[in-house]
Amino acid sequence: MTQHFIVIGNPIAHSKSPEIHTLFGAQAGLDICYQRQYCPDDAASFTAVVEAFFHGGGMGANVTVPFKQVAYECCAARGGLSEHAKVAGAVNTLLLDKALLAKGVSPVEALYGDNTDGQGLINHIKRLGWPLNGARVAIIGAGGAARGVVLPLIEAGIETLTIANRTVSKAEILVDELSTASEKINQHTIQTYATAALSGDFDIIINATSIGLSGETLPLADALNCQYAYDMMYGRELPFLQHFAARGAQTSNGYGMLIGQAALSFERWTGRAIDVAQATETLQAHSFKN
Ligand code: ATR
């Protein structure tokens, strides 16, 4: 029987998720149908879309901009949230809690939220062969993208974490909130800086700002250096990566993270592990142009 999945967003036409998950389905030998689902940008519409989908027998959904926080609220009020979703304050993966369903709860009341974005980043960095254990890491940005990667980085065994942001007060608030939300984060000292004031040597610097393809560039200090630079965005040449490549760093955009988070969602829904390296190769060779 065909298993149905959707990705809910606004806008949604650009989403690569259907191609990625259709390939995963073929790799796992499963009959799946994965579609884009447009939703008006309000919480009531989002809830209605989710309810209709899961009442209709849907197996799982991805959630993208601008609904990740709304999805979090939805799950907090129903079936529950994973630790990563709780700490991130955002949900990118919806599924049904089987234990609750077995108790006779309706699909909507069994709605469970996970967040695979941060773990997708970690998996990609590991695939790249960049050392995380004992690493000195700096994140630039203090929005939703940064929030989602802090716990997975700490769980991966990094040594020090620094968060820099254009508005330094937002980085300070983020650290306070994350330290309250997670004891694992609270045990770590996280330094905060204004982006332009960030300097010194790091193993890995991650761009988690939304500056991406806007054409603007981050004010990076001359005395800021790293061995590895990662931009969570993907698309054409990213100025952040060009800056560090010119200084001899290895670089990567967030294309592998996109596939990594998708693979983790797929595994949550189907229980089937994906060969991400092989899937990435196939996607790069065919439909998925970087
Ligand atoms: P996301 O969910 O993608 O992280 P967000 O929550 O709106 O989006 O956060 C955007 C991040 O990009 C913030 O850290 C923001 O910095 P401020 O907190 O100072 O606004 C950062 N950002 C966006 N545009 C930027 C720019 N032109 N220069 C520097 N930082 C920028």
PDB file of C-alpha atoms and ligand atoms in Angstrom:
ATOM      1  CA  MET A   1       0.000   0.000   0.000  1.00  0.00           C
ATOM      2  CA  THR A   2       1.291   3.465  -0.878  1.00  0.00           C
ATOM      3  CA  GLN A   3       2.534   5.468   2.108  1.00  0.00           C
ATOM      4  CA  HIS A   4       1.734   9.199   1.904  1.00  0.00           C
ATOM      5  CA  PHE A   5       3.991  12.070   3.017  1.00  0.00           C
ATOM      6  CA  ILE A   6       3.938  15.852   2.543  1.00  0.00           C
ATOM      7  CA  VAL A   7       6.094  18.909   3.130  1.00  0.00           C
ATOM      8  CA  ILE A   8       4.088  21.900   4.370  1.00  0.00           C
ATOM      9  CA  GLY A   9       5.345  25.422   3.691  1.00  0.00           C
ATOM     10  CA  ASN A  10       4.670  28.857   2.217  1.00  0.00           C
ATOM     11  CA  PRO A  11       6.123  29.279  -0.356  1.00  0.00           C
ATOM     12  CA  ILE A  12       6.564  25.599  -1.199  1.00  0.00           C
ATOM     13  CA  ALA A  13       6.968  25.292  -5.000  1.00  0.00           C
ATOM     14  CA  HIS A  14      10.784  25.451  -4.726  1.00  0.00           C
ATOM     15  CA  SER A  15      11.036  22.589  -2.204  1.00  0.00           C
ATOM     16  CA  LYS A  16      13.458  19.801  -3.161  1.00  0.00           C
ATOM     17  CA  SER A  17      12.012  17.423  -0.551  1.00  0.00           C
ATOM     18  CA  PRO A  18       9.761  15.433  -2.955  1.00  0.00           C
ATOM     19  CA  GLU A  19      12.737  14.532  -5.201  1.00  0.00           C
ATOM     20  CA  ILE A  20      14.857  13.601  -2.191  1.00  0.00           C
ATOM     21  CA  HIS A  21      12.225  11.448  -0.469  1.00  0.00           C
ATOM     22  CA  THR A  22      11.113   9.786  -3.706  1.00  0.00           C
ATOM     23  CA  LEU A  23      14.720   8.690  -4.184  1.00  0.00           C
ATOM     24  CA  PHE A  24      14.878   7.429  -0.579  1.00  0.00           C
ATOM     25  CA  GLY A  25      11.653   5.464  -1.175  1.00  0.00           C
ATOM     26  CA  ALA A  26      13.190   3.819  -4.250  1.00  0.00           C
ATOM     27  CA  GLN A  27      16.408   3.064  -2.347  1.00  0.00           C
ATOM     28  CA  ALA A  28      14.412   1.451   0.508  1.00  0.00           C
ATOM     29  CA  GLY A  29      12.130  -0.418  -1.910  1.00  0.00           C
ATOM     30  CA  LEU A  30       9.026   1.272  -0.473  1.00  0.00           C
ATOM     31  CA  ASP A  31       5.959   2.505  -2.357  1.00  0.00           C
ATOM     32  CA  ILE A  32       5.761   6.145  -1.252  1.00  0.00           C
ATOM     33  CA  CYS A  33       4.042   9.302  -2.463  1.00  0.00           C
ATOM     34  CA  TYR A  34       5.623  12.557  -1.197  1.00  0.00           C
ATOM     35  CA  GLN A  35       4.023  15.872  -2.198  1.00  0.00           C
ATOM     36  CA  ARG A  36       4.380  19.609  -1.643  1.00  0.00           C
ATOM     37  CA  GLN A  37       1.567  21.090   0.456  1.00  0.00           C
ATOM     38  CA  TYR A  38       0.946  24.834   0.270  1.00  0.00           C
ATOM     39  CA  CYS A  39      -0.659  26.340   3.379  1.00  0.00           C
ATOM     40  CA  PRO A  40      -1.891  29.898   4.075  1.00  0.00           C
ATOM     41  CA  ASP A  41       0.405  31.632   6.563  1.00  0.00           C
ATOM     42  CA  ASP A  42      -1.649  31.340   9.759  1.00  0.00           C
ATOM     43  CA  ALA A  43      -1.745  28.838  12.621  1.00  0.00           C
ATOM     44  CA  ALA A  44      -5.392  27.825  12.123  1.00  0.00           C
ATOM     45  CA  SER A  45      -4.780  26.891   8.482  1.00  0.00           C
ATOM     46  CA  PHE A  46      -1.674  24.945   9.426  1.00  0.00           C
ATOM     47  CA  THR A  47      -3.570  22.937  12.057  1.00  0.00           C
ATOM     48  CA  ALA A  48      -6.395  22.252   9.569  1.00  0.00           C
ATOM     49  CA  VAL A  49      -3.943  20.998   6.923  1.00  0.00           C
ATOM     50  CA  VAL A  50      -2.171  18.735   9.412  1.00  0.00           C
ATOM     51  CA  GLU A  51      -5.432  17.343  10.801  1.00  0.00           C
ATOM     52  CA  ALA A  52      -6.835  16.611   7.340  1.00  0.00           C
ATOM     53  CA  PHE A  53      -3.605  14.904   6.252  1.00  0.00           C
ATOM     54  CA  PHE A  54      -3.251  12.610   9.271  1.00  0.00           C
ATOM     55  CA  HIS A  55      -7.010  11.858   9.475  1.00  0.00           C
ATOM     56  CA  GLY A  56      -6.735  10.815   5.827  1.00  0.00           C
ATOM     57  CA  GLY A  57      -4.099   8.197   6.640  1.00  0.00           C
ATOM     58  CA  GLY A  58      -0.928  10.279   6.069  1.00  0.00           C
ATOM     59  CA  MET A  59       2.219   8.701   7.523  1.00  0.00           C
ATOM     60  CA  GLY A  60       4.463  11.696   8.087  1.00  0.00           C
ATOM     61  CA  ALA A  61       5.038  15.344   7.213  1.00  0.00           C
ATOM     62  CA  ASN A  62       7.948  17.722   6.974  1.00  0.00           C
ATOM     63  CA  VAL A  63       7.459  21.314   8.024  1.00  0.00           C
ATOM     64  CA  THR A  64       9.358  24.232   6.540  1.00  0.00           C
ATOM     65  CA  VAL A  65       9.317  28.050   6.617  1.00  0.00           C
ATOM     66  CA  PRO A  66       7.288  29.712   8.156  1.00  0.00           C
ATOM     67  CA  PHE A  67       5.596  26.925  10.144  1.00  0.00           C
ATOM     68  CA  LYS A  68       8.320  25.290  12.267  1.00  0.00           C
ATOM     69  CA  GLN A  69       7.329  27.179  15.446  1.00  0.00           C
ATOM     70  CA  VAL A  70       3.590  26.706  14.795  1.00  0.00           C
ATOM     71  CA  ALA A  71       4.224  22.968  14.395  1.00  0.00           C
ATOM     72  CA  TYR A  72       6.056  23.032  17.726  1.00  0.00           C
ATOM     73  CA  GLU A  73       3.021  24.599  19.479  1.00  0.00           C
ATOM     74  CA  CYS A  74       0.713  22.100  17.771  1.00  0.00           C
ATOM     75  CA  CYS A  75       2.705  19.096  19.060  1.00  0.00           C
ATOM     76  CA  ALA A  76       3.276  20.611  22.515  1.00  0.00           C
ATOM     77  CA  ALA A  77      -0.510  20.721  22.918  1.00  0.00           C
ATOM     78  CA  ARG A  78      -0.988  17.141  21.615  1.00  0.00           C
ATOM     79  CA  GLY A  79       1.146  13.969  21.392  1.00  0.00           C
ATOM     80  CA  GLY A  80       4.494  15.479  22.335  1.00  0.00           C
ATOM     81  CA  LEU A  81       7.974  16.572  21.286  1.00  0.00           C
ATOM     82  CA  SER A  82      11.442  15.027  21.049  1.00  0.00           C
ATOM     83  CA  GLU A  83      14.249  16.568  23.123  1.00  0.00           C
ATOM     84  CA  HIS A  84      15.785  18.111  19.984  1.00  0.00           C
ATOM     85  CA  ALA A  85      12.453  19.715  19.015  1.00  0.00           C
ATOM     86  CA  LYS A  86      11.936  21.006  22.574  1.00  0.00           C
ATOM     87  CA  VAL A  87      15.363  22.633  22.733  1.00  0.00           C
ATOM     88  CA  ALA A  88      15.140  23.992  19.173  1.00  0.00           C
ATOM     89  CA  GLY A  89      11.638  25.343  19.868  1.00  0.00           C
ATOM     90  CA  ALA A  90      10.826  24.174  16.346  1.00  0.00           C
ATOM     91  CA  VAL A  91       9.571  21.068  14.544  1.00  0.00           C
ATOM     92  CA  ASN A  92      10.569  19.986  11.027  1.00  0.00           C
ATOM     93  CA  THR A  93       9.206  16.411  11.213  1.00  0.00           C
ATOM     94  CA  LEU A  94       5.677  15.341  12.161  1.00  0.00           C
ATOM     95  CA  LEU A  95       4.676  11.758  12.876  1.00  0.00           C
ATOM     96  CA  LEU A  96       2.137   9.909  14.953  1.00  0.00           C
ATOM     97  CA  ASP A  97       3.013   8.490  18.364  1.00  0.00           C
ATOM     98  CA  LYS A  98       2.235   4.779  17.902  1.00  0.00           C
ATOM     99  CA  ALA A  99       1.925   4.142  21.651  1.00  0.00           C
ATOM    100  CA  LEU A 100      -0.777   6.814  21.895  1.00  0.00           C
ATOM    101  CA  LEU A 101      -2.559   5.496  18.788  1.00  0.00           C
ATOM    102  CA  ALA A 102      -2.576   2.014  20.349  1.00  0.00           C
ATOM    103  CA  LYS A 103      -4.443   3.492  23.326  1.00  0.00           C
ATOM    104  CA  GLY A 104      -7.228   4.557  20.955  1.00  0.00           C
ATOM    105  CA  VAL A 105      -6.268   8.251  20.778  1.00  0.00           C
ATOM    106  CA  SER A 106      -7.262  10.016  17.515  1.00  0.00           C
ATOM    107  CA  PRO A 107      -4.443  10.673  14.975  1.00  0.00           C
ATOM    108  CA  VAL A 108      -4.504  14.394  15.690  1.00  0.00           C
ATOM    109  CA  GLU A 109      -4.107  13.888  19.447  1.00  0.00           C
ATOM    110  CA  ALA A 110      -1.170  11.557  18.769  1.00  0.00           C
ATOM    111  CA  LEU A 111       0.762  14.182  16.775  1.00  0.00           C
ATOM    112  CA  TYR A 112       4.471  14.040  17.686  1.00  0.00           C
ATOM    113  CA  GLY A 113       7.138  16.548  16.629  1.00  0.00           C
ATOM    114  CA  ASP A 114      10.836  15.980  16.048  1.00  0.00           C
ATOM    115  CA  ASN A 115      13.596  18.203  14.707  1.00  0.00           C
ATOM    116  CA  THR A 116      16.222  16.572  12.480  1.00  0.00           C
ATOM    117  CA  ASP A 117      17.833  19.781  11.142  1.00  0.00           C
ATOM    118  CA  GLY A 118      20.708  19.956  13.650  1.00  0.00           C
ATOM    119  CA  GLN A 119      21.445  16.237  13.496  1.00  0.00           C
ATOM    120  CA  GLY A 120      21.384  16.480   9.681  1.00  0.00           C
ATOM    121  CA  LEU A 121      24.170  19.077   9.934  1.00  0.00           C
ATOM    122  CA  ILE A 122      26.215  16.886  12.287  1.00  0.00           C
ATOM    123  CA  ASN A 123      25.838  13.865  10.002  1.00  0.00           C
ATOM    124  CA  HIS A 124      26.970  15.903   7.015  1.00  0.00           C
ATOM    125  CA  ILE A 125      30.024  17.286   8.838  1.00  0.00           C
ATOM    126  CA  LYS A 126      30.940  13.705   9.805  1.00  0.00           C
ATOM    127  CA  ARG A 127      30.525  12.568   6.180  1.00  0.00           C
ATOM    128  CA  LEU A 128      32.891  15.380   5.161  1.00  0.00           C
ATOM    129  CA  GLY A 129      35.437  13.936   7.600  1.00  0.00           C
ATOM    130  CA  TRP A 130      35.713  17.167   9.613  1.00  0.00           C
ATOM    131  CA  PRO A 131      36.618  16.396  13.244  1.00  0.00           C
ATOM    132  CA  LEU A 132      33.913  17.417  15.737  1.00  0.00           C
ATOM    133  CA  ASN A 133      35.163  15.725  18.872  1.00  0.00           C
ATOM    134  CA  GLY A 134      37.205  18.320  20.792  1.00  0.00           C
ATOM    135  CA  ALA A 135      36.596  20.992  18.134  1.00  0.00           C
ATOM    136  CA  ARG A 136      36.514  24.747  18.759  1.00  0.00           C
ATOM    137  CA  VAL A 137      33.346  25.852  16.986  1.00  0.00           C
ATOM    138  CA  ALA A 138      31.875  29.275  16.233  1.00  0.00           C
ATOM    139  CA  ILE A 139      28.335  29.835  14.980  1.00  0.00           C
ATOM    140  CA  ILE A 140      27.491  33.124  13.282  1.00  0.00           C
ATOM    141  CA  GLY A 141      23.795  33.956  13.685  1.00  0.00           C
ATOM    142  CA  ALA A 142      21.355  33.672  16.578  1.00  0.00           C
ATOM    143  CA  GLY A 143      18.024  32.909  14.890  1.00  0.00           C
ATOM    144  CA  GLY A 144      16.115  29.670  14.409  1.00  0.00           C
ATOM    145  CA  ALA A 145      18.860  27.975  12.386  1.00  0.00           C
ATOM    146  CA  ALA A 146      21.474  28.601  15.092  1.00  0.00           C
ATOM    147  CA  ARG A 147      19.090  27.508  17.860  1.00  0.00           C
ATOM    148  CA  GLY A 148      18.621  24.113  16.209  1.00  0.00           C
ATOM    149  CA  VAL A 149      22.295  23.182  15.957  1.00  0.00           C
ATOM    150  CA  VAL A 150      23.607  23.988  19.450  1.00  0.00           C
ATOM    151  CA  LEU A 151      22.457  20.805  21.240  1.00  0.00           C
ATOM    152  CA  PRO A 152      23.550  18.432  18.421  1.00  0.00           C
ATOM    153  CA  LEU A 153      26.998  20.115  18.342  1.00  0.00           C
ATOM    154  CA  ILE A 154      27.431  19.718  22.096  1.00  0.00           C
ATOM    155  CA  GLU A 155      26.245  16.096  21.900  1.00  0.00           C
ATOM    156  CA  ALA A 156      28.853  15.524  19.153  1.00  0.00           C
ATOM    157  CA  GLY A 157      31.578  16.336  21.711  1.00  0.00           C
ATOM    158  CA  ILE A 158      32.813  19.775  20.652  1.00  0.00           C
ATOM    159  CA  GLU A 159      35.214  21.464  23.084  1.00  0.00           C
ATOM    160  CA  THR A 160      34.205  25.137  22.935  1.00  0.00           C
ATOM    161  CA  LEU A 161      31.264  26.992  21.428  1.00  0.00           C
ATOM    162  CA  THR A 162      31.076  30.668  20.523  1.00  0.00           C
ATOM    163  CA  ILE A 163      27.990  32.380  19.110  1.00  0.00           C
ATOM    164  CA  ALA A 164      28.398  35.668  17.238  1.00  0.00           C
ATOM    165  CA  ASN A 165      25.581  37.796  15.911  1.00  0.00           C
ATOM    166  CA  ARG A 166      25.023  41.206  14.308  1.00  0.00           C
ATOM    167  CA  THR A 167      22.800  41.986  17.304  1.00  0.00           C
ATOM    168  CA  VAL A 168      24.839  40.627  20.223  1.00  0.00           C
ATOM    169  CA  SER A 169      21.921  40.884  22.680  1.00  0.00           C
ATOM    170  CA  LYS A 170      20.046  38.263  20.621  1.00  0.00           C
ATOM    171  CA  ALA A 171      22.996  35.867  20.966  1.00  0.00           C
ATOM    172  CA  GLU A 172      22.999  36.441  24.751  1.00  0.00           C
ATOM    173  CA  ILE A 173      19.242  35.795  24.980  1.00  0.00           C
ATOM    174  CA  LEU A 174      19.629  32.653  22.855  1.00  0.00           C
ATOM    175  CA  VAL A 175      22.320  31.273  25.179  1.00  0.00           C
ATOM    176  CA  ASP A 176      20.170  32.028  28.258  1.00  0.00           C
ATOM    177  CA  GLU A 177      17.140  30.326  26.725  1.00  0.00           C
ATOM    178  CA  LEU A 178      19.077  27.267  25.566  1.00  0.00           C
ATOM    179  CA  SER A 179      20.816  26.893  28.932  1.00  0.00           C
ATOM    180  CA  THR A 180      17.423  26.907  30.650  1.00  0.00           C
ATOM    181  CA  ALA A 181      15.949  24.441  28.138  1.00  0.00           C
ATOM    182  CA  SER A 182      18.752  21.862  28.318  1.00  0.00           C
ATOM    183  CA  GLU A 183      21.018  20.730  31.159  1.00  0.00           C
ATOM    184  CA  LYS A 184      23.533  19.427  28.569  1.00  0.00           C
ATOM    185  CA  ILE A 185      23.821  22.966  27.173  1.00  0.00           C
ATOM    186  CA  ASN A 186      23.821  24.544  30.634  1.00  0.00           C
ATOM    187  CA  GLN A 187      26.957  22.568  31.539  1.00  0.00           C
ATOM    188  CA  HIS A 188      28.780  24.255  28.648  1.00  0.00           C
ATOM    189  CA  THR A 189      30.143  27.801  28.719  1.00  0.00           C
ATOM    190  CA  ILE A 190      29.091  29.516  25.501  1.00  0.00           C
ATOM    191  CA  GLN A 191      30.816  32.795  24.612  1.00  0.00           C
ATOM    192  CA  THR A 192      28.922  35.511  22.740  1.00  0.00           C
ATOM    193  CA  TYR A 193      30.253  38.288  20.487  1.00  0.00           C
ATOM    194  CA  ALA A 194      29.146  40.843  17.952  1.00  0.00           C
ATOM    195  CA  THR A 195      29.972  39.314  14.549  1.00  0.00           C
ATOM    196  CA  ALA A 196      32.444  42.065  13.605  1.00  0.00           C
ATOM    197  CA  ALA A 197      34.266  41.586  16.940  1.00  0.00           C
ATOM    198  CA  LEU A 198      34.734  37.818  16.526  1.00  0.00           C
ATOM    199  CA  SER A 199      38.415  36.972  16.070  1.00  0.00           C
ATOM    200  CA  GLY A 200      40.916  34.197  16.727  1.00  0.00           C
ATOM    201  CA  ASP A 201      41.341  30.631  15.515  1.00  0.00           C
ATOM    202  CA  PHE A 202      38.514  28.109  15.302  1.00  0.00           C
ATOM    203  CA  ASP A 203      38.372  24.602  13.919  1.00  0.00           C
ATOM    204  CA  ILE A 204      34.903  25.071  12.407  1.00  0.00           C
ATOM    205  CA  ILE A 205      32.900  28.251  11.717  1.00  0.00           C
ATOM    206  CA  ILE A 206      29.242  27.790  10.763  1.00  0.00           C
ATOM    207  CA  ASN A 207      27.196  30.492   9.069  1.00  0.00           C
ATOM    208  CA  ALA A 208      23.670  30.194  10.469  1.00  0.00           C
ATOM    209  CA  THR A 209      22.487  33.660   9.409  1.00  0.00           C
ATOM    210  CA  SER A 210      19.844  34.158   6.741  1.00  0.00           C
ATOM    211  CA  ILE A 211      22.171  36.507   4.819  1.00  0.00           C
ATOM    212  CA  GLY A 212      22.787  33.697   2.290  1.00  0.00           C
ATOM    213  CA  LEU A 213      22.139  34.798  -1.235  1.00  0.00           C
ATOM    214  CA  SER A 214      21.066  38.373  -0.446  1.00  0.00           C
ATOM    215  CA  GLY A 215      24.326  39.729  -1.874  1.00  0.00           C
ATOM    216  CA  GLU A 216      25.215  41.298   1.493  1.00  0.00           C
ATOM    217  CA  THR A 217      28.376  40.124   3.223  1.00  0.00           C
ATOM    218  CA  LEU A 218      29.065  39.539   6.894  1.00  0.00           C
ATOM    219  CA  PRO A 219      31.556  41.919   8.549  1.00  0.00           C
ATOM    220  CA  LEU A 220      34.259  39.308   9.266  1.00  0.00           C
ATOM    221  CA  ALA A 221      37.401  40.413  11.129  1.00  0.00           C
ATOM    222  CA  ASP A 222      40.774  39.943   9.471  1.00  0.00           C
ATOM    223  CA  ALA A 223      41.996  38.071  12.530  1.00  0.00           C
ATOM    224  CA  LEU A 224      39.229  35.440  12.259  1.00  0.00           C
ATOM    225  CA  ASN A 225      40.456  32.081  10.959  1.00  0.00           C
ATOM    226  CA  CYS A 226      39.250  28.495  10.696  1.00  0.00           C
ATOM    227  CA  GLN A 227      40.187  25.163   9.146  1.00  0.00           C
ATOM    228  CA  TYR A 228      36.641  24.378   8.049  1.00  0.00           C
ATOM    229  CA  ALA A 229      33.820  26.763   7.076  1.00  0.00           C
ATOM    230  CA  TYR A 230      30.210  25.592   6.699  1.00  0.00           C
ATOM    231  CA  ASP A 231      27.298  27.631   5.348  1.00  0.00           C
ATOM    232  CA  MET A 232      23.874  26.225   6.228  1.00  0.00           C
ATOM    233  CA  MET A 233      22.515  27.804   3.033  1.00  0.00           C
ATOM    234  CA  TYR A 234      22.939  26.209  -0.380  1.00  0.00           C
ATOM    235  CA  GLY A 235      22.636  27.527  -3.891  1.00  0.00           C
ATOM    236  CA  ARG A 236      25.150  29.503  -5.899  1.00  0.00           C
ATOM    237  CA  GLU A 237      28.574  30.611  -4.647  1.00  0.00           C
ATOM    238  CA  LEU A 238      28.260  31.900  -1.096  1.00  0.00           C
ATOM    239  CA  PRO A 239      30.449  34.911  -0.109  1.00  0.00           C
ATOM    240  CA  PHE A 240      30.992  33.465   3.400  1.00  0.00           C
ATOM    241  CA  LEU A 241      32.547  30.316   1.927  1.00  0.00           C
ATOM    242  CA  GLN A 242      34.552  32.249  -0.666  1.00  0.00           C
ATOM    243  CA  HIS A 243      36.016  34.379   2.153  1.00  0.00           C
ATOM    244  CA  PHE A 244      37.364  31.362   4.062  1.00  0.00           C
ATOM    245  CA  ALA A 245      38.312  29.319   0.978  1.00  0.00           C
ATOM    246  CA  ALA A 246      40.590  32.216  -0.022  1.00  0.00           C
ATOM    247  CA  ARG A 247      42.284  31.809   3.370  1.00  0.00           C
ATOM    248  CA  GLY A 248      42.903  28.102   2.842  1.00  0.00           C
ATOM    249  CA  ALA A 249      39.930  26.607   4.714  1.00  0.00           C
ATOM    250  CA  GLN A 250      37.945  23.600   3.507  1.00  0.00           C
ATOM    251  CA  THR A 251      34.352  24.651   2.857  1.00  0.00           C
ATOM    252  CA  SER A 252      30.873  23.237   2.383  1.00  0.00           C
ATOM    253  CA  ASN A 253      27.419  24.601   1.754  1.00  0.00           C
ATOM    254  CA  GLY A 254      24.283  23.177   3.389  1.00  0.00           C
ATOM    255  CA  TYR A 255      23.221  20.914   0.542  1.00  0.00           C
ATOM    256  CA  GLY A 256      24.358  17.777   2.398  1.00  0.00           C
ATOM    257  CA  MET A 257      22.574  18.994   5.528  1.00  0.00           C
ATOM    258  CA  LEU A 258      19.317  19.201   3.568  1.00  0.00           C
ATOM    259  CA  ILE A 259      19.680  15.594   2.471  1.00  0.00           C
ATOM    260  CA  GLY A 260      20.874  14.565   5.949  1.00  0.00           C
ATOM    261  CA  GLN A 261      17.838  16.007   7.761  1.00  0.00           C
ATOM    262  CA  ALA A 262      15.561  14.422   5.142  1.00  0.00           C
ATOM    263  CA  ALA A 263      17.189  11.008   5.663  1.00  0.00           C
ATOM    264  CA  LEU A 264      16.626  11.248   9.418  1.00  0.00           C
ATOM    265  CA  SER A 265      12.946  12.174   8.903  1.00  0.00           C
ATOM    266  CA  PHE A 266      12.554   9.241   6.506  1.00  0.00           C
ATOM    267  CA  GLU A 267      14.123   6.893   9.045  1.00  0.00           C
ATOM    268  CA  ARG A 268      11.801   8.186  11.798  1.00  0.00           C
ATOM    269  CA  TRP A 269       8.745   7.493   9.623  1.00  0.00           C
ATOM    270  CA  THR A 270       9.654   4.197   8.000  1.00  0.00           C
ATOM    271  CA  GLY A 271      12.286   2.627  10.259  1.00  0.00           C
ATOM    272  CA  ARG A 272      14.478   2.237   7.155  1.00  0.00           C
ATOM    273  CA  ALA A 273      18.047   3.568   7.125  1.00  0.00           C
ATOM    274  CA  ILE A 274      19.214   5.524   4.079  1.00  0.00           C
ATOM    275  CA  ASP A 275      22.637   5.379   2.434  1.00  0.00           C
ATOM    276  CA  VAL A 276      23.013   9.156   2.405  1.00  0.00           C
ATOM    277  CA  ALA A 277      26.327   9.245   0.527  1.00  0.00           C
ATOM    278  CA  GLN A 278      24.855   7.178  -2.309  1.00  0.00           C
ATOM    279  CA  ALA A 279      21.610   9.224  -2.347  1.00  0.00           C
ATOM    280  CA  THR A 280      23.625  12.468  -2.482  1.00  0.00           C
ATOM    281  CA  GLU A 281      25.618  11.211  -5.454  1.00  0.00           C
ATOM    282  CA  THR A 282      22.460  10.226  -7.344  1.00  0.00           C
ATOM    283  CA  LEU A 283      20.716  13.519  -6.597  1.00  0.00           C
ATOM    284  CA  GLN A 284      23.734  15.543  -7.680  1.00  0.00           C
ATOM    285  CA  ALA A 285      24.029  13.561 -10.897  1.00  0.00           C
ATOM    286  CA  HIS A 286      20.355  13.858 -11.838  1.00  0.00           C
ATOM    287  CA  SER A 287      17.526  16.202 -10.907  1.00  0.00           C
ATOM    288  CA  PHE A 288      19.134  18.048  -8.035  1.00  0.00           C
ATOM    289  CA  LYS A 289      21.309  20.884  -9.318  1.00  0.00           C
ATOM    290  CA  ASN A 290      23.193  22.721  -6.604  1.00  0.00           C
TER     291      ASN A 290
HETATM  292  P1  ATR B   1      16.555  31.689  10.660  1.00  0.00           P
HETATM  293  O1  ATR B   1      15.320  30.981  11.174  1.00  0.00           O
HETATM  294  O2  ATR B   1      16.877  31.394   9.229  1.00  0.00           O
HETATM  295  O3  ATR B   1      17.725  31.523  11.552  1.00  0.00           O
HETATM  296  P2  ATR B   1      15.963  34.287  11.752  1.00  0.00           P
HETATM  297  O4  ATR B   1      15.454  33.648  12.983  1.00  0.00           O
HETATM  298  O5  ATR B   1      15.213  35.432  11.168  1.00  0.00           O
HETATM  299  O6  ATR B   1      16.133  33.240  10.586  1.00  0.00           O
HETATM  300  O7  ATR B   1      17.484  34.741  12.038  1.00  0.00           O
HETATM  301  C1  ATR B   1      18.220  35.365  11.053  1.00  0.00           C
HETATM  302  C2  ATR B   1      19.689  35.466  11.517  1.00  0.00           C
HETATM  303  O8  ATR B   1      20.463  36.015  10.434  1.00  0.00           O
HETATM  304  C3  ATR B   1      19.895  36.396  12.688  1.00  0.00           C
HETATM  305  O9  ATR B   1      21.000  35.951  13.430  1.00  0.00           O
HETATM  306  C4  ATR B   1      20.196  37.730  11.974  1.00  0.00           C
HETATM  307  O10 ATR B   1      20.918  38.657  12.750  1.00  0.00           O
HETATM  308  P3  ATR B   1      20.130  39.683  13.757  1.00  0.00           P
HETATM  309  O11 ATR B   1      19.702  38.842  14.918  1.00  0.00           O
HETATM  310  O12 ATR B   1      21.129  40.709  14.100  1.00  0.00           O
HETATM  311  O13 ATR B   1      18.967  40.214  12.970  1.00  0.00           O
HETATM  312  C5  ATR B   1      21.060  37.239  10.850  1.00  0.00           C
HETATM  313  N1  ATR B   1      21.077  38.161   9.709  1.00  0.00           N
HETATM  314  C6  ATR B   1      20.118  38.338   8.782  1.00  0.00           C
HETATM  315  N2  ATR B   1      20.485  39.267   7.877  1.00  0.00           N
HETATM  316  C7  ATR B   1      21.732  39.677   8.241  1.00  0.00           C
HETATM  317  C8  ATR B   1      22.664  40.634   7.720  1.00  0.00           C
HETATM  318  N3  ATR B   1      22.385  41.347   6.621  1.00  0.00           N
HETATM  319  N4  ATR B   1      23.831  40.793   8.363  1.00  0.00           N
HETATM  320  C9  ATR B   1      24.133  40.066   9.462  1.00  0.00           C
HETATM  321  N5  ATR B   1      23.306  39.162  10.016  1.00  0.00           N
HETATM  322  C10 ATR B   1      22.122  38.966   9.430  1.00  0.00           C
END
